[in-house]
Amino acid sequence: QVQLVESGGGLVQPGGSLRLSCAASGFTLDDYVIGWFRQAPGKEREGVSCSLASLGSAYYADSVKGRFTISRDITGNTAYLQMNSLKPEDTAVYYCATARFRVGTNYLLPRAYTTWGQGTQVTVSS
């Protein structure tokens, strides 16, 4: 069964850090593009970061550049999103997703992805 399970969310003070995990089962994560998205109440789901292993590239939304880092652990079949210098506006449910690589696709858009996790809540508040 193909499945993604996120973990690592929680409550953190502004300026703090969290590391989100995305554990894959039923397929080899390294064969796919990995994306992280977030959705705040009343807002559309937005792309945060994506990792294109076939190109050795990673991309970030402007709002998180320099603060968030995407990575993947091949042996553990797990992807990560390290989030530093967190701000209240980072509060959202965070999702990981996977997709096959196709040239010309914008992987910071939700419609590019076929498999999604259930999400993990991140709350940044003092």
XYZ file of N, CA and C in Angstrom:
378
model
N 0.844 -1.186 0.000
C 0.000 0.000 0.000
C 0.889 1.249 0.000
N 0.642 2.131 -0.959
C 1.405 3.371 -1.067
C 0.908 4.348 -0.015
N 1.818 4.848 0.806
C 1.405 5.713 1.903
C 2.513 6.678 2.295
N 2.114 7.894 2.677
C 3.013 8.896 3.240
C 2.466 9.287 4.608
N 3.342 9.343 5.606
C 2.916 9.710 6.945
C 3.829 10.803 7.478
N 3.244 11.977 7.746
C 4.014 13.091 8.300
C 4.033 13.024 9.823
N 5.078 13.577 10.397
C 5.174 13.719 11.851
C 6.117 14.868 12.163
N 6.143 15.262 13.428
C 7.082 16.284 13.860
C 6.482 17.657 14.089
N 5.207 17.808 13.792
C 4.572 19.097 14.038
C 4.381 19.358 15.514
N 3.968 20.577 15.843
C 3.722 20.928 17.229
C 3.644 22.415 17.427
N 3.704 22.813 18.694
C 3.667 24.221 19.063
C 5.085 24.690 19.353
N 5.472 25.798 18.747
C 6.815 26.334 18.935
C 6.727 27.852 19.028
N 7.628 28.455 19.776
C 7.645 29.909 19.895
C 8.276 30.541 18.660
N 7.939 31.778 18.364
C 8.597 32.472 17.246
C 10.114 32.447 17.413
N 10.793 32.197 16.301
C 12.241 32.057 16.321
C 12.729 30.648 16.555
N 11.812 29.748 16.899
C 12.180 28.364 17.169
C 12.296 27.527 15.914
N 12.550 26.224 16.119
C 12.763 25.301 15.013
C 11.933 24.037 15.204
N 11.601 23.425 14.082
C 10.968 22.114 14.050
C 11.514 21.353 12.857
N 11.529 20.030 12.960
C 11.857 19.208 11.811
C 10.697 18.265 11.544
N 10.111 18.412 10.377
C 9.022 17.540 9.961
C 9.592 16.340 9.220
N 8.955 15.191 9.417
C 9.340 13.966 8.728
C 8.190 13.487 7.853
N 8.548 12.826 6.777
C 7.562 12.250 5.853
C 8.039 10.836 5.532
N 7.450 9.857 6.179
C 7.847 8.460 5.997
C 7.030 7.825 4.887
N 7.727 7.227 3.928
C 7.059 6.589 2.795
C 7.034 5.073 2.967
N 5.964 4.452 2.537
C 5.868 2.995 2.533
C 5.162 2.557 1.260
N 5.539 1.371 0.783
C 4.927 0.824 -0.419
C 5.593 1.267 -1.710
N 6.586 2.136 -1.622
C 7.324 2.562 -2.808
C 8.652 3.170 -2.352
N 9.563 3.364 -3.314
C 10.879 3.923 -3.010
C 10.837 5.425 -3.219
N 10.991 6.139 -2.128
C 10.841 7.592 -2.165
C 11.837 8.262 -3.110
N 13.014 7.692 -3.233
C 14.056 8.346 -4.016
C 13.752 8.349 -5.509
N 12.763 7.568 -5.945
C 12.379 7.554 -7.355
C 11.422 8.690 -7.707
N 11.048 9.494 -6.720
C 9.996 10.484 -6.913
C 10.444 11.896 -6.538
N 9.744 12.866 -7.081
C 9.826 14.247 -6.609
C 9.086 14.318 -5.277
N 9.669 15.028 -4.319
C 9.032 15.222 -3.007
C 8.669 16.693 -2.853
N 7.470 16.933 -2.402
C 7.044 18.306 -2.145
C 6.512 18.455 -0.739
N 6.728 19.640 -0.188
C 6.111 20.015 1.091
C 5.179 21.191 0.829
N 3.995 21.106 1.376
C 2.982 22.136 1.216
C 2.421 22.507 2.587
N 1.736 23.630 2.626
C 1.063 24.009 3.865
C -0.259 24.686 3.539
N -1.165 24.569 4.498
C -2.470 25.190 4.328
C -2.927 25.766 5.658
N -3.088 27.080 5.663
C -3.592 27.781 6.846
C -5.105 27.897 6.735
N -5.800 28.064 7.857
C -7.269 28.175 7.819
C -7.729 29.283 6.890
N -8.654 28.948 6.007
C -9.206 29.940 5.099
C -8.337 30.283 3.912
N -7.195 29.601 3.775
C -6.277 29.893 2.670
C -6.086 28.658 1.792
N -5.614 28.901 0.591
C -5.331 27.799 -0.317
C -4.032 27.092 0.096
N -3.937 25.832 -0.313
C -2.708 25.089 -0.072
C -1.590 25.698 -0.915
N -0.438 25.939 -0.299
C 0.668 26.563 -1.013
C 1.925 25.705 -0.927
N 2.709 25.777 -1.985
C 3.965 25.047 -2.021
C 5.018 25.711 -1.164
N 5.719 24.917 -0.386
C 6.780 25.405 0.491
C 8.154 25.066 -0.099
N 8.307 23.797 -0.492
C 9.593 23.347 -1.003
C 9.401 22.067 -1.796
N 10.335 21.785 -2.702
C 10.309 20.523 -3.421
C 11.739 20.079 -3.704
N 11.893 18.769 -3.815
C 13.196 18.160 -4.057
C 13.125 17.269 -5.282
N 13.956 17.560 -6.270
C 13.995 16.789 -7.498
C 15.288 15.981 -7.484
N 15.213 14.758 -7.000
C 16.420 13.955 -6.843
C 17.117 13.701 -8.166
N 16.330 13.536 -9.244
C 16.920 13.229 -10.546
C 17.793 14.372 -11.058
N 17.510 15.597 -10.596
C 18.297 16.753 -11.008
C 19.206 17.248 -9.898
N 19.081 16.663 -8.718
C 19.866 17.143 -7.592
C 19.505 18.555 -7.198
N 18.230 18.912 -7.380
C 17.803 20.298 -7.153
C 16.739 20.381 -6.080
N 16.695 21.528 -5.404
C 15.649 21.820 -4.440
C 15.172 23.247 -4.678
N 13.883 23.477 -4.463
C 13.298 24.783 -4.670
C 12.483 25.172 -3.441
N 12.397 26.487 -3.213
C 11.707 26.989 -2.033
C 10.829 28.166 -2.405
N 9.714 28.284 -1.692
C 8.907 29.486 -1.802
C 9.706 30.660 -1.231
N 9.490 31.848 -1.775
C 10.233 33.026 -1.308
C 10.047 33.252 0.190
N 8.882 32.907 0.700
C 8.560 33.172 2.099
C 9.377 32.324 3.071
N 9.997 31.238 2.574
C 10.745 30.363 3.481
C 12.215 30.228 3.109
N 12.631 30.860 2.032
C 14.036 30.765 1.609
C 14.968 31.219 2.707
N 16.018 30.439 2.924
C 16.987 30.773 3.947
C 16.602 30.301 5.329
N 15.353 29.840 5.496
C 14.893 29.366 6.815
C 14.561 27.882 6.804
N 14.060 27.372 5.697
C 13.642 25.970 5.598
C 14.612 25.214 4.700
N 14.800 23.920 5.003
C 15.658 23.066 4.193
C 14.993 21.718 3.998
N 14.875 21.310 2.740
C 14.310 20.005 2.422
C 15.441 19.001 2.238
N 15.209 17.771 2.675
C 16.214 16.728 2.500
C 15.510 15.377 2.447
N 16.277 14.366 2.076
C 15.721 13.014 2.049
C 16.760 12.018 2.526
N 16.314 11.013 3.212
C 17.164 9.925 3.699
C 16.814 8.679 2.887
N 17.705 8.323 1.992
C 17.418 7.206 1.098
C 17.249 5.905 1.864
N 18.142 5.655 2.810
C 18.098 4.377 3.523
C 16.837 4.243 4.359
N 16.395 5.387 4.915
C 15.210 5.359 5.755
C 13.918 5.590 5.012
N 14.041 5.855 3.703
C 12.859 6.114 2.872
C 11.999 7.220 3.470
N 12.675 8.274 3.925
C 12.002 9.365 4.624
C 12.492 10.708 4.090
N 11.581 11.647 3.994
C 11.934 13.017 3.634
C 11.762 13.909 4.858
N 12.464 15.033 4.852
C 12.427 15.933 5.994
C 12.249 17.374 5.527
N 11.706 18.176 6.422
C 11.671 19.617 6.223
C 12.151 20.242 7.524
N 13.368 20.763 7.502
C 13.918 21.470 8.654
C 13.456 22.915 8.586
N 12.797 23.368 9.650
C 12.248 24.719 9.671
C 12.884 25.489 10.813
N 13.591 26.544 10.472
C 14.261 27.393 11.455
C 13.677 28.799 11.420
N 13.949 29.553 12.449
C 13.494 30.948 12.541
C 12.006 31.052 12.230
N 11.244 30.209 12.866
C 9.820 30.153 12.569
C 9.097 31.432 12.968
N 8.088 31.767 12.161
C 7.299 32.976 12.362
C 5.830 32.582 12.564
N 5.049 33.437 13.204
C 3.621 33.128 13.363
C 2.921 32.847 12.039
N 3.353 33.494 10.972
C 2.727 33.261 9.670
C 3.077 31.914 9.062
N 3.972 31.162 9.696
C 4.251 29.794 9.249
C 3.234 28.800 9.804
N 2.360 29.258 10.679
C 1.340 28.385 11.257
C 0.421 27.832 10.174
N 0.310 26.509 10.118
C -0.495 25.842 9.100
C -0.434 24.337 9.321
N -1.258 23.621 8.582
C -1.096 22.168 8.465
C -0.111 21.927 7.322
N 0.895 21.146 7.586
C 1.936 20.864 6.604
C 1.744 19.449 6.049
N 1.856 19.349 4.725
C 1.661 18.083 4.017
C 2.901 17.772 3.183
N 3.234 16.493 3.083
C 4.203 16.069 2.083
C 3.454 15.349 0.963
N 4.080 15.330 -0.197
C 3.465 14.723 -1.372
C 4.552 14.236 -2.313
N 4.196 13.304 -3.191
C 5.157 12.789 -4.155
C 4.562 12.778 -5.560
N 5.473 12.812 -6.525
C 5.074 12.803 -7.927
C 6.208 12.240 -8.766
N 5.863 11.686 -9.907
C 6.878 11.285 -10.874
C 7.422 12.539 -11.544
N 8.711 12.482 -11.904
C 9.311 13.640 -12.556
C 8.887 13.715 -14.021
N 8.473 14.894 -14.431
C 8.192 15.183 -15.839
C 8.759 16.560 -16.154
N 9.468 16.669 -17.254
C 10.083 17.937 -17.645
C 8.996 18.995 -17.822
N 9.278 20.199 -17.337
C 8.363 21.315 -17.534
C 7.295 21.465 -16.475
N 7.299 20.620 -15.463
C 6.288 20.681 -14.407
C 6.738 21.615 -13.294
N 5.816 22.424 -12.797
C 6.088 23.280 -11.649
C 5.742 22.489 -10.395
N 6.736 22.033 -9.690
C 6.525 21.170 -8.542
C 6.268 21.936 -7.248
N 6.063 23.218 -7.329
C 5.569 23.978 -6.172
C 4.057 24.180 -6.261
N 3.424 23.519 -7.217
C 1.969 23.565 -7.346
C 1.362 22.231 -6.913
N 0.305 22.263 -6.100
C -0.305 21.022 -5.611
C -0.766 20.077 -6.718
N -1.193 20.618 -7.841
C -1.757 19.766 -8.891
C -0.724 18.861 -9.534
N 0.554 19.098 -9.258
C 1.606 18.255 -9.835
C 1.735 16.915 -9.119
N 1.096 16.762 -7.957
C 1.326 15.613 -7.095
C 0.157 14.647 -7.083
N 0.500 13.353 -6.891
C -0.527 12.311 -6.926
C -0.747 11.630 -5.590
N 0.243 11.639 -4.727
C 0.134 10.966 -3.430
C 0.406 11.964 -2.318
N -0.475 11.986 -1.311
C -0.399 12.962 -0.223
C -0.444 12.273 1.132
N 0.246 12.885 2.093
C 0.102 12.457 3.467
C -1.107 13.117 4.107
N -1.310 12.804 5.392
C -2.507 13.284 6.084
C -2.310 14.663 6.715
N -1.069 15.111 6.806
C -0.775 16.431 7.344
C -0.384 16.409 8.812
N 0.383 17.420 9.199
C 0.770 17.599 10.602
C 0.680 19.093 10.924
N 0.121 19.397 12.084
C -0.119 20.794 12.453
C 1.146 21.431 13.013
N 1.455 22.621 12.507
C 2.544 23.443 13.042
C 1.929 24.756 13.516
N 2.154 25.081 14.770
C 1.645 26.324 15.340
C 2.811 27.101 15.924
N 2.976 28.335 15.447
C 4.042 29.197 15.924
C 3.399 30.338 16.707
N 3.601 30.312 18.000
C 2.937 31.290 18.856
C 3.684 31.418 20.175
N 3.641 32.632 20.729
C 4.237 32.841 22.041
C 3.193 32.674 23.140
